[in-house]
Structures are given as structure tokens and as C-alpha cells.
PDB file of C-alpha atoms in Angstrom:
ATOM      1  CA  MET A 120       0.010   0.090   0.047  1.00 33.00           C
ATOM      2  CA  GLY A 121       1.442   3.438  -1.023  1.00 36.00           C
ATOM      3  CA  ALA A 122       2.386   6.152   1.400  1.00 36.00           C
ATOM      4  CA  GLY A 123      -0.793   8.173   0.490  1.00 38.00           C
ATOM      5  CA  ALA A 124      -2.929   5.486   2.221  1.00 39.00           C
ATOM      6  CA  SER A 125      -1.552   6.187   5.871  1.00 44.00           C
ATOM      7  CA  LEU A 126      -3.567   8.451   8.227  1.00 51.00           C
ATOM      8  CA  PRO A 127      -1.822  11.205  10.459  1.00 59.00           C
ATOM      9  CA  GLU A 128      -1.163   9.989  14.154  1.00 67.00           C
ATOM     10  CA  LEU A 129      -3.840  10.525  16.445  1.00 68.00           C
ATOM     11  CA  LYS A 130      -3.326  12.760  19.495  1.00 77.00           C
ATOM     12  CA  ASP A 131      -3.835  11.276  22.955  1.00 80.00           C
ATOM     13  CA  LYS A 132      -6.839  13.430  23.261  1.00 82.00           C
ATOM     14  CA  ASP A 133      -8.584  12.288  20.160  1.00 77.00           C
ATOM     15  CA  LEU A 134      -7.978   8.944  21.423  1.00 76.00           C
ATOM     16  CA  GLU A 135      -9.656   9.394  24.542  1.00 80.00           C
ATOM     17  CA  LYS A 136     -12.608  11.216  22.930  1.00 78.00           C
ATOM     18  CA  LEU A 137     -13.156   8.338  20.396  1.00 72.00           C
ATOM     19  CA  ALA A 138     -12.589   5.759  22.876  1.00 73.00           C
ATOM     20  CA  LYS A 139     -15.293   7.212  25.040  1.00 76.00           C
ATOM     21  CA  LYS A 140     -17.791   8.004  22.120  1.00 72.00           C
ATOM     22  CA  ASN A 141     -17.614   4.370  21.011  1.00 62.00           C
ATOM     23  CA  GLY A 142     -17.183   2.183  24.005  1.00 65.00           C
ATOM     24  CA  LEU A 143     -13.636   1.304  23.222  1.00 66.00           C
ATOM     25  CA  THR A 144     -10.225   1.189  24.928  1.00 70.00           C
ATOM     26  CA  LYS A 145      -7.752   3.706  23.474  1.00 74.00           C
ATOM     27  CA  GLU A 146      -5.901   0.727  22.367  1.00 72.00           C
ATOM     28  CA  GLY A 147      -8.830  -0.571  20.494  1.00 68.00           C
ATOM     29  CA  VAL A 148      -9.343   3.059  18.937  1.00 69.00           C
ATOM     30  CA  LYS A 149      -5.655   2.813  17.694  1.00 70.00           C
ATOM     31  CA  PHE A 150      -6.163  -0.710  16.226  1.00 66.00           C
ATOM     32  CA  PHE A 151      -9.109   0.565  14.280  1.00 64.00           C
ATOM     33  CA  TYR A 152      -7.442   3.665  13.407  1.00 64.00           C
ATOM     34  CA  ASN A 153      -4.340   1.834  12.077  1.00 62.00           C
ATOM     35  CA  HIS A 154      -6.422  -0.351   9.944  1.00 59.00           C
ATOM     36  CA  TYR A 155      -8.449   2.384   8.284  1.00 56.00           C
ATOM     37  CA  ALA A 156      -6.397   2.805   5.187  1.00 49.00           C
ATOM     38  CA  VAL A 157      -6.504  -1.041   4.781  1.00 53.00           C
ATOM     39  CA  LEU A 158     -10.149  -1.028   4.815  1.00 53.00           C
ATOM     40  CA  GLN A 159     -10.317   1.822   2.375  1.00 53.00           C
ATOM     41  CA  ALA A 160      -8.036  -0.322   0.046  1.00 52.00           C
ATOM     42  CA  LYS A 161     -10.412  -3.278   0.384  1.00 51.00           C
ATOM     43  CA  ILE A 162     -13.374  -1.260  -1.041  1.00 48.00           C
ATOM     44  CA  LYS A 163     -12.026   0.316  -4.077  1.00 50.00           C
ATOM     45  CA  ASP A 164     -12.645  -2.293  -6.746  1.00 49.00           C
ATOM     46  CA  PRO A 165     -16.125  -3.442  -6.768  1.00 44.00           C
ATOM     47  CA  ALA A 166     -15.507  -6.010  -9.580  1.00 47.00           C
ATOM     48  CA  ASP A 167     -13.052  -7.927  -7.185  1.00 47.00           C
ATOM     49  CA  MET A 168     -15.342 -10.593  -5.945  1.00 41.00           C
ATOM     50  CA  GLU A 169     -13.456 -11.163  -2.747  1.00 44.00           C
ATOM     51  CA  ASN A 170     -14.538  -7.749  -1.831  1.00 46.00           C
ATOM     52  CA  ARG A 171     -18.387  -8.372  -2.796  1.00 47.00           C
ATOM     53  CA  TRP A 172     -19.324  -8.772   0.988  1.00 48.00           C
ATOM     54  CA  MET A 173     -17.663  -5.487   1.735  1.00 50.00           C
ATOM     55  CA  ILE A 174     -19.240  -3.532  -1.017  1.00 51.00           C
ATOM     56  CA  GLU A 175     -22.804  -4.997   0.170  1.00 53.00           C
ATOM     57  CA  LYS A 176     -22.072  -4.133   3.713  1.00 54.00           C
ATOM     58  CA  LEU A 177     -21.138  -0.569   2.799  1.00 57.00           C
ATOM     59  CA  PHE A 178     -24.219  -0.423   0.353  1.00 57.00           C
ATOM     60  CA  ASP A 179     -26.397  -1.118   3.462  1.00 58.00           C
ATOM     61  CA  ASP A 180     -24.928   1.086   5.554  1.00 58.00           C
ATOM     62  CA  LEU A 181     -24.537   4.058   3.018  1.00 57.00           C
ATOM     63  CA  PHE A 182     -28.271   3.341   1.982  1.00 57.00           C
ATOM     64  CA  PRO A 183     -30.319   1.866   4.498  1.00 59.00           C
ATOM     65  CA  GLU A 184     -33.876   2.677   3.047  1.00 61.00           C
ATOM     66  CA  ARG A 185     -33.055   1.963  -0.522  1.00 55.00           C
ATOM     67  CA  GLU A 186     -32.641  -1.068  -2.597  1.00 58.00           C
ATOM     68  CA  THR A 187     -31.516   0.798  -6.043  1.00 62.00           C
ATOM     69  CA  LEU A 188     -30.052   4.123  -6.409  1.00 60.00           C
ATOM     70  CA  THR A 189     -29.860   6.303  -9.377  1.00 64.00           C
ATOM     71  CA  PHE A 190     -26.360   7.474 -10.470  1.00 59.00           C
ATOM     72  CA  GLY A 191     -27.097  10.808  -8.854  1.00 66.00           C
ATOM     73  CA  GLN A 192     -28.087   9.455  -5.560  1.00 66.00           C
ATOM     74  CA  TYR A 193     -24.894   7.256  -5.518  1.00 63.00           C
ATOM     75  CA  LEU A 194     -22.857  10.490  -6.462  1.00 64.00           C
ATOM     76  CA  GLU A 195     -24.712  12.528  -3.774  1.00 70.00           C
ATOM     77  CA  THR A 196     -24.079  10.136  -1.120  1.00 68.00           C
ATOM     78  CA  LEU A 197     -20.624   9.463  -2.036  1.00 65.00           C
ATOM     79  CA  MET A 198     -19.601  13.310  -2.021  1.00 70.00           C
ATOM     80  CA  LYS A 199     -20.979  13.548   1.422  1.00 74.00           C
ATOM     81  CA  PHE A 200     -19.079  10.407   2.713  1.00 70.00           C
ATOM     82  CA  ARG A 201     -15.668  12.034   1.238  1.00 71.00           C
ATOM     83  CA  SER A 202     -16.626  15.218   3.010  1.00 77.00           C
ATOM     84  CA  GLN A 203     -17.004  13.574   6.359  1.00 78.00           C
ATOM     85  CA  SER A 204     -14.230  14.208   8.988  1.00 81.00           C
ATOM     86  CA  VAL A 205     -11.720  11.490   9.915  1.00 78.00           C
ATOM     87  CA  ASP A 206     -14.035  10.893  13.248  1.00 81.00           C
ATOM     88  CA  GLU A 207     -17.061  10.526  11.057  1.00 79.00           C
ATOM     89  CA  ARG A 208     -15.379   8.041   8.597  1.00 76.00           C
ATOM     90  CA  ALA A 209     -13.797   6.055  11.433  1.00 78.00           C
ATOM     91  CA  GLU A 210     -17.470   5.721  13.067  1.00 80.00           C
ATOM     92  CA  PHE A 211     -18.588   4.398   9.399  1.00 76.00           C
ATOM     93  CA  TYR A 212     -15.753   1.708   9.379  1.00 76.00           C
ATOM     94  CA  PHE A 213     -16.610   0.628  12.935  1.00 79.00           C
ATOM     95  CA  ARG A 214     -20.156  -0.076  12.192  1.00 77.00           C
ATOM     96  CA  ILE A 215     -18.762  -2.286   9.428  1.00 74.00           C
ATOM     97  CA  LEU A 216     -16.393  -4.198  11.656  1.00 78.00           C
ATOM     98  CA  ASN A 217     -18.836  -4.317  14.460  1.00 78.00           C
ATOM     99  CA  TYR A 218     -20.690  -7.452  12.914  1.00 76.00           C
ATOM    100  CA  ASP A 219     -22.822  -8.473  15.989  1.00 78.00           C
ATOM    101  CA  LYS A 220     -23.996  -4.586  16.327  1.00 78.00           C
ATOM    102  CA  ASP A 221     -23.156  -4.330  19.984  1.00 82.00           C
ATOM    103  CA  THR A 222     -21.041  -1.342  21.451  1.00 81.00           C
ATOM    104  CA  VAL A 223     -17.803  -2.922  21.111  1.00 81.00           C
ATOM    105  CA  ILE A 224     -15.556  -4.587  18.340  1.00 80.00           C
ATOM    106  CA  ASN A 225     -14.205  -7.851  19.556  1.00 81.00           C
ATOM    107  CA  GLN A 226     -12.203 -10.919  18.226  1.00 78.00           C
ATOM    108  CA  ALA A 227     -15.310 -12.315  17.148  1.00 79.00           C
ATOM    109  CA  ASP A 228     -16.278  -9.463  14.858  1.00 79.00           C
ATOM    110  CA  ILE A 229     -12.983  -9.293  13.486  1.00 77.00           C
ATOM    111  CA  ALA A 230     -12.752 -13.133  12.776  1.00 75.00           C
ATOM    112  CA  VAL A 231     -16.262 -12.736  10.940  1.00 75.00           C
ATOM    113  CA  PHE A 232     -15.005  -9.524   9.147  1.00 74.00           C
ATOM    114  CA  LEU A 233     -11.875 -11.322   7.660  1.00 69.00           C
ATOM    115  CA  GLN A 234     -13.730 -14.301   6.954  1.00 67.00           C
ATOM    116  CA  GLN A 235     -16.194 -12.409   4.902  1.00 66.00           C
ATOM    117  CA  ILE A 236     -13.709 -10.312   2.991  1.00 61.00           C
ATOM    118  CA  SER A 237     -11.491 -12.991   2.141  1.00 60.00           C
ATOM    119  CA  ASN A 238     -14.083 -15.268   1.261  1.00 57.00           C
ATOM    120  CA  TYR A 239     -11.919 -17.963   3.214  1.00 59.00           C
ATOM    121  CA  LYS A 240     -13.720 -20.678   5.047  1.00 68.00           C
ATOM    122  CA  PHE A 241     -12.069 -21.301   8.393  1.00 72.00           C
ATOM    123  CA  THR A 242     -12.183 -25.440   8.785  1.00 78.00           C
ATOM    124  CA  PRO A 243     -10.818 -27.231  12.075  1.00 86.00           C
ATOM    125  CA  GLY A 244      -7.375 -28.582  11.422  1.00 84.00           C
ATOM    126  CA  ASP A 245      -6.127 -25.247   9.843  1.00 78.00           C
ATOM    127  CA  ARG A 246      -2.813 -23.842  11.037  1.00 78.00           C
ATOM    128  CA  VAL A 247      -3.443 -20.558  12.680  1.00 77.00           C
ATOM    129  CA  ARG A 248      -1.608 -17.716  14.179  1.00 75.00           C
ATOM    130  CA  ILE A 249      -3.125 -15.469  17.177  1.00 77.00           C
ATOM    131  CA  ALA A 250      -1.690 -12.320  18.579  1.00 71.00           C
ATOM    132  CA  ASN A 251      -2.529 -10.042  21.342  1.00 72.00           C
ATOM    133  CA  GLY A 252      -0.021  -7.257  21.811  1.00 68.00           C
ATOM    134  CA  ASP A 253       3.561  -8.815  21.579  1.00 72.00           C
ATOM    135  CA  ASP A 254       2.408 -12.195  22.357  1.00 74.00           C
ATOM    136  CA  GLU A 255       1.988 -14.117  19.170  1.00 75.00           C
ATOM    137  CA  ARG A 256       1.336 -17.811  19.079  1.00 80.00           C
ATOM    138  CA  THR A 257       0.481 -20.666  16.598  1.00 81.00           C
ATOM    139  CA  GLY A 258      -1.631 -23.533  16.759  1.00 83.00           C
ATOM    140  CA  ILE A 259      -4.400 -25.472  14.990  1.00 85.00           C
ATOM    141  CA  LEU A 260      -7.854 -24.442  14.798  1.00 86.00           C
ATOM    142  CA  SER A 261     -10.047 -27.158  16.786  1.00 89.00           C
ATOM    143  CA  PHE A 262     -13.455 -25.550  16.516  1.00 88.00           C
ATOM    144  CA  TYR A 263     -15.152 -22.576  14.349  1.00 83.00           C
ATOM    145  CA  GLY A 264     -18.582 -21.779  14.585  1.00 84.00           C
ATOM    146  CA  LYS A 265     -21.611 -20.863  16.871  1.00 86.00           C
ATOM    147  CA  THR A 266     -21.821 -22.105  20.718  1.00 84.00           C
ATOM    148  CA  ASP A 267     -24.494 -22.178  23.281  1.00 87.00           C
ATOM    149  CA  PHE A 268     -22.488 -19.855  25.795  1.00 84.00           C
ATOM    150  CA  GLY A 269     -21.952 -16.755  23.698  1.00 80.00           C
ATOM    151  CA  LYS A 270     -23.102 -14.760  20.587  1.00 83.00           C
ATOM    152  CA  GLY A 271     -21.339 -14.688  17.411  1.00 80.00           C
ATOM    153  CA  THR A 272     -18.881 -16.965  15.917  1.00 80.00           C
ATOM    154  CA  TRP A 273     -16.243 -18.443  18.033  1.00 83.00           C
ATOM    155  CA  ALA A 274     -13.047 -20.098  17.568  1.00 83.00           C
ATOM    156  CA  GLY A 275     -11.397 -22.960  19.581  1.00 87.00           C
ATOM    157  CA  ILE A 276      -7.327 -23.404  19.174  1.00 87.00           C
ATOM    158  CA  THR A 277      -5.106 -25.794  20.088  1.00 89.00           C
ATOM    159  CA  LEU A 278      -1.752 -23.806  20.950  1.00 87.00           C
ATOM    160  CA  ASP A 279       1.634 -25.161  19.745  1.00 84.00           C
ATOM    161  CA  THR A 280       2.844 -23.572  23.135  1.00 80.00           C
ATOM    162  CA  PRO A 281       0.170 -23.536  25.697  1.00 72.00           C
ATOM    163  CA  SER A 282       0.300 -20.430  28.038  1.00 67.00           C
ATOM    164  CA  THR A 283       1.040 -21.050  31.748  1.00 62.00           C
ATOM    165  CA  LEU A 284      -0.813 -19.489  34.562  1.00 51.00           C
ATOM    166  CA  ASP A 285       1.441 -17.390  36.936  1.00 45.00           C
TER     167      ASP A 285
END
């Protein structure tokens, strides 16, 4: 991705404001903000079938009352979107990532988002890599799907190097 796709660094006060407004931690806002350019790149080519889900999601969010649009309506809405502030655009992308429509983005939301835009179907037995800050581990996907104990899609991973409790 070219240098033009990156965004300016967010100031600490802006991080706090966005975090409070969206029910996120400052780290969550940083994660989201840093992936903004990636999200923008994913929606540029509607002919790319891998991005079809993203285009449909954007259409639903941009035009919730309409099933079809005239070219004029499309241009009007696109111009409105392009004139929005970084905060407003970030909120829009937050809604796209927030699959289960609650007030937070969690790993399940991100997993569904990534699965949808890549058209990749996770299946038990897949090798996976997970990361939490600097702690990165690899393992085998043991379970992927719905559960009785929580909303959304869950993943069970058998780690190559299990964590130990202190």
C-alpha cells in the first residue's frame, strides 16, 4: 500500500474522545484507526469478488432505506461521505467491523469480518496464528462456529505452546 494511504497520528486527547464516544479502549481505537487505510483499499474495486461482502455491507450502511440507487443518488451520497471528518469516517468503518451490532469490536467481530472479505472458510485442522500485543502464538484450529455459551462465531485453538498461569 502506498504512502498516501496512511493517516496522520492520532493525538492522545483524540484517542480518548473516540474511545469514550464508541465504548472502546484507547488501544482499540488505535487498532481501528491504523487499519482504516486497509479498509479503504479493500473497497476500491467493486469487480473484485473477494470484496463483494464489503461492498454489500457498505451499500447497506450508506443506503439503508433503498434497494436501488440512481447514479445521482450514488454521487450525492459518495460526495457526502468524502466530505466527512476522520471521526465520522472512523465511526462508519467501526459499524462495518462491528458484526454483531453491540457497542464493542471483539475478536469474533474481526474474525467474521476477515472471513467475509477474504471468502476464506475456516475449518478445523487449519494452522492459525493469534496475537495479543507482543504475545504471538501458533496452533491448530480445533473449533470454528456458533456456541451455546456466547453470541457470534467462536474459534477454539489448540496452541503449539500453551500459555501457563502465573
